[in-house]
Amino acid sequence: METPTPFVHHLAVFASDFEASERFYTSALGALGIGAGYRADGVSEYWTPGRDTPSLSLERAAEGTVTTGVHIAFTAADREAVDAFHAAAVAAGGVSRHGPRVWTEYRAYCAFVSDPDGNNIEAVHKETH
């Protein structure tokens, strides 16, 4: 069976403080098994090992191009990964929006953290019950 094409190929976030955002995303996404697969001056691209799509590109913002107001949700393998994401994100300078808990209306276990530019970054583990 052929692997389905991902709905999203990649997203880009343009950071006002690249170094602070790189620490945040490297730590928070690392807790979910997502690593920096590509790095250059002012760019870090994150993906799952062995699979570069979908990916998140973190880039140093040019004047007036900072990403704000976005909500990005990353898949977590289990509740423990959501917990680890939240702890790592807060330790790396993120601000907790909602600690890990069950959201019955979404049939999911989630945590939400603001990145250094105030974007809403989520880890979500979908549950069937």
PDB file of C-alpha atoms in Angstrom:
ATOM      1  CA  MET A   1       0.000   0.000   0.000  1.00  0.00           C
ATOM      2  CA  GLU A   2       1.313   3.415  -0.942  1.00  0.00           C
ATOM      3  CA  THR A   3       2.007   5.900   1.862  1.00  0.00           C
ATOM      4  CA  PRO A   4      -0.502   8.755   1.686  1.00  0.00           C
ATOM      5  CA  THR A   5       0.794  12.200   0.807  1.00  0.00           C
ATOM      6  CA  PRO A   6       0.756  14.463   3.890  1.00  0.00           C
ATOM      7  CA  PHE A   7      -1.886  17.176   3.885  1.00  0.00           C
ATOM      8  CA  VAL A   8       0.766  19.780   4.763  1.00  0.00           C
ATOM      9  CA  HIS A   9       4.293  19.632   3.349  1.00  0.00           C
ATOM     10  CA  HIS A  10       5.875  22.294   5.574  1.00  0.00           C
ATOM     11  CA  LEU A  11       5.155  25.365   7.636  1.00  0.00           C
ATOM     12  CA  ALA A  12       7.425  28.309   8.395  1.00  0.00           C
ATOM     13  CA  VAL A  13       7.593  30.414  11.544  1.00  0.00           C
ATOM     14  CA  PHE A  14       9.513  33.694  11.378  1.00  0.00           C
ATOM     15  CA  ALA A  15      10.982  34.562  14.786  1.00  0.00           C
ATOM     16  CA  SER A  16      11.822  37.965  16.240  1.00  0.00           C
ATOM     17  CA  ASP A  17      14.546  36.395  18.423  1.00  0.00           C
ATOM     18  CA  PHE A  18      15.833  33.445  16.430  1.00  0.00           C
ATOM     19  CA  GLU A  19      18.123  32.086  19.156  1.00  0.00           C
ATOM     20  CA  ALA A  20      15.367  32.104  21.825  1.00  0.00           C
ATOM     21  CA  SER A  21      12.913  30.485  19.415  1.00  0.00           C
ATOM     22  CA  GLU A  22      15.464  27.902  18.316  1.00  0.00           C
ATOM     23  CA  ARG A  23      16.031  26.889  21.967  1.00  0.00           C
ATOM     24  CA  PHE A  24      12.266  26.677  22.480  1.00  0.00           C
ATOM     25  CA  TYR A  25      11.471  24.617  19.366  1.00  0.00           C
ATOM     26  CA  THR A  26      14.510  22.350  19.675  1.00  0.00           C
ATOM     27  CA  SER A  27      13.571  21.476  23.250  1.00  0.00           C
ATOM     28  CA  ALA A  28       9.782  21.274  22.859  1.00  0.00           C
ATOM     29  CA  LEU A  29       9.817  19.324  19.590  1.00  0.00           C
ATOM     30  CA  GLY A  30      12.681  17.136  20.757  1.00  0.00           C
ATOM     31  CA  ALA A  31      10.368  15.830  23.496  1.00  0.00           C
ATOM     32  CA  LEU A  32       8.078  14.616  20.683  1.00  0.00           C
ATOM     33  CA  GLY A  33      10.883  12.909  18.744  1.00  0.00           C
ATOM     34  CA  ILE A  34      11.126  15.744  16.211  1.00  0.00           C
ATOM     35  CA  GLY A  35      14.646  17.007  15.579  1.00  0.00           C
ATOM     36  CA  ALA A  36      16.464  19.677  13.636  1.00  0.00           C
ATOM     37  CA  GLY A  37      17.284  17.982  10.355  1.00  0.00           C
ATOM     38  CA  TYR A  38      18.769  21.058   8.718  1.00  0.00           C
ATOM     39  CA  ARG A  39      20.506  24.085  10.206  1.00  0.00           C
ATOM     40  CA  ALA A  40      22.042  27.155   8.621  1.00  0.00           C
ATOM     41  CA  ASP A  41      22.557  30.712   9.818  1.00  0.00           C
ATOM     42  CA  GLY A  42      19.093  31.913  10.767  1.00  0.00           C
ATOM     43  CA  VAL A  43      17.242  28.739   9.710  1.00  0.00           C
ATOM     44  CA  SER A  44      16.427  25.484  11.514  1.00  0.00           C
ATOM     45  CA  GLU A  45      14.172  22.934   9.883  1.00  0.00           C
ATOM     46  CA  TYR A  46      12.531  20.298  12.091  1.00  0.00           C
ATOM     47  CA  TRP A  47      11.229  16.896  11.061  1.00  0.00           C
ATOM     48  CA  THR A  48      10.851  13.331  12.225  1.00  0.00           C
ATOM     49  CA  PRO A  49      14.035  11.254  11.760  1.00  0.00           C
ATOM     50  CA  GLY A  50      14.015   9.457   8.426  1.00  0.00           C
ATOM     51  CA  ARG A  51      11.123  11.521   7.091  1.00  0.00           C
ATOM     52  CA  ASP A  52      11.528  15.170   6.124  1.00  0.00           C
ATOM     53  CA  THR A  53       7.847  15.787   5.389  1.00  0.00           C
ATOM     54  CA  PRO A  54       5.932  17.328   7.003  1.00  0.00           C
ATOM     55  CA  SER A  55       8.381  19.793   8.510  1.00  0.00           C
ATOM     56  CA  LEU A  56       8.555  23.074  10.383  1.00  0.00           C
ATOM     57  CA  SER A  57      10.992  25.728   9.237  1.00  0.00           C
ATOM     58  CA  LEU A  58      12.060  28.226  11.883  1.00  0.00           C
ATOM     59  CA  GLU A  59      13.587  31.333  10.336  1.00  0.00           C
ATOM     60  CA  ARG A  60      15.038  34.625  11.499  1.00  0.00           C
ATOM     61  CA  ALA A  61      12.402  37.245  10.669  1.00  0.00           C
ATOM     62  CA  ALA A  62      13.175  40.183   8.454  1.00  0.00           C
ATOM     63  CA  GLU A  63      11.814  43.456   9.784  1.00  0.00           C
ATOM     64  CA  GLY A  64       8.031  43.366   9.958  1.00  0.00           C
ATOM     65  CA  THR A  65       7.662  39.672   9.120  1.00  0.00           C
ATOM     66  CA  VAL A  66       7.431  38.067  12.590  1.00  0.00           C
ATOM     67  CA  THR A  67       4.895  35.245  12.781  1.00  0.00           C
ATOM     68  CA  THR A  68       2.275  35.966  15.438  1.00  0.00           C
ATOM     69  CA  GLY A  69      -1.166  34.648  16.199  1.00  0.00           C
ATOM     70  CA  VAL A  70      -0.639  31.199  14.712  1.00  0.00           C
ATOM     71  CA  HIS A  71      -1.729  27.928  16.337  1.00  0.00           C
ATOM     72  CA  ILE A  72       0.286  24.835  15.404  1.00  0.00           C
ATOM     73  CA  ALA A  73      -0.514  21.403  16.847  1.00  0.00           C
ATOM     74  CA  PHE A  74       2.048  18.589  16.804  1.00  0.00           C
ATOM     75  CA  THR A  75       1.109  14.929  17.136  1.00  0.00           C
ATOM     76  CA  ALA A  76       2.295  13.185  20.293  1.00  0.00           C
ATOM     77  CA  ALA A  77       2.684   9.401  20.474  1.00  0.00           C
ATOM     78  CA  ASP A  78       1.166   9.162  23.952  1.00  0.00           C
ATOM     79  CA  ARG A  79       0.256  11.116  27.088  1.00  0.00           C
ATOM     80  CA  GLU A  80       3.816  10.918  28.376  1.00  0.00           C
ATOM     81  CA  ALA A  81       5.052  12.687  25.248  1.00  0.00           C
ATOM     82  CA  VAL A  82       2.507  15.488  25.801  1.00  0.00           C
ATOM     83  CA  ASP A  83       3.734  15.841  29.389  1.00  0.00           C
ATOM     84  CA  ALA A  84       7.376  15.881  28.242  1.00  0.00           C
ATOM     85  CA  PHE A  85       6.590  18.467  25.548  1.00  0.00           C
ATOM     86  CA  HIS A  86       4.953  20.797  28.062  1.00  0.00           C
ATOM     87  CA  ALA A  87       7.785  20.488  30.590  1.00  0.00           C
ATOM     88  CA  ALA A  88      10.494  20.960  27.938  1.00  0.00           C
ATOM     89  CA  ALA A  89       8.739  23.907  26.303  1.00  0.00           C
ATOM     90  CA  VAL A  90       8.279  25.767  29.600  1.00  0.00           C
ATOM     91  CA  ALA A  91      11.866  25.012  30.667  1.00  0.00           C
ATOM     92  CA  ALA A  92      13.068  26.483  27.352  1.00  0.00           C
ATOM     93  CA  GLY A  93      11.264  29.791  27.828  1.00  0.00           C
ATOM     94  CA  GLY A  94       7.740  28.990  26.697  1.00  0.00           C
ATOM     95  CA  VAL A  95       4.725  30.145  28.680  1.00  0.00           C
ATOM     96  CA  SER A  96       2.081  27.583  29.613  1.00  0.00           C
ATOM     97  CA  ARG A  97      -1.365  28.310  28.190  1.00  0.00           C
ATOM     98  CA  HIS A  98      -2.929  25.020  29.344  1.00  0.00           C
ATOM     99  CA  GLY A  99      -1.085  22.259  31.152  1.00  0.00           C
ATOM    100  CA  PRO A 100      -1.499  18.671  29.996  1.00  0.00           C
ATOM    101  CA  ARG A 101      -5.034  17.372  30.437  1.00  0.00           C
ATOM    102  CA  VAL A 102      -7.864  15.536  28.705  1.00  0.00           C
ATOM    103  CA  TRP A 103     -10.022  17.647  26.419  1.00  0.00           C
ATOM    104  CA  THR A 104     -13.165  15.501  26.168  1.00  0.00           C
ATOM    105  CA  GLU A 105     -14.662  17.615  23.367  1.00  0.00           C
ATOM    106  CA  TYR A 106     -11.651  16.706  21.181  1.00  0.00           C
ATOM    107  CA  ARG A 107     -11.183  13.138  22.491  1.00  0.00           C
ATOM    108  CA  ALA A 108      -7.563  14.112  23.089  1.00  0.00           C
ATOM    109  CA  TYR A 109      -4.895  14.682  25.709  1.00  0.00           C
ATOM    110  CA  CYS A 110      -3.252  18.041  24.984  1.00  0.00           C
ATOM    111  CA  ALA A 111      -0.972  20.776  26.278  1.00  0.00           C
ATOM    112  CA  PHE A 112      -0.614  24.313  24.941  1.00  0.00           C
ATOM    113  CA  VAL A 113       2.404  26.629  25.271  1.00  0.00           C
ATOM    114  CA  SER A 114       3.212  30.078  23.875  1.00  0.00           C
ATOM    115  CA  ASP A 115       6.481  30.276  21.951  1.00  0.00           C
ATOM    116  CA  PRO A 116       8.739  33.344  22.420  1.00  0.00           C
ATOM    117  CA  ASP A 117       6.606  35.362  19.957  1.00  0.00           C
ATOM    118  CA  GLY A 118       3.307  34.332  21.566  1.00  0.00           C
ATOM    119  CA  ASN A 119       2.253  31.699  19.020  1.00  0.00           C
ATOM    120  CA  ASN A 120       0.059  28.904  20.388  1.00  0.00           C
ATOM    121  CA  ILE A 121       2.032  25.656  20.112  1.00  0.00           C
ATOM    122  CA  GLU A 122       0.267  22.427  21.061  1.00  0.00           C
ATOM    123  CA  ALA A 123       1.084  18.776  21.569  1.00  0.00           C
ATOM    124  CA  VAL A 124      -1.935  16.513  21.031  1.00  0.00           C
ATOM    125  CA  HIS A 125      -2.485  12.807  21.550  1.00  0.00           C
ATOM    126  CA  LYS A 126      -5.807  11.675  20.079  1.00  0.00           C
ATOM    127  CA  GLU A 127      -7.672   9.058  22.124  1.00  0.00           C
ATOM    128  CA  THR A 128     -10.548   6.874  21.044  1.00  0.00           C
ATOM    129  CA  HIS A 129     -12.604   6.983  24.248  1.00  0.00           C
TER     130      HIS A 129
END
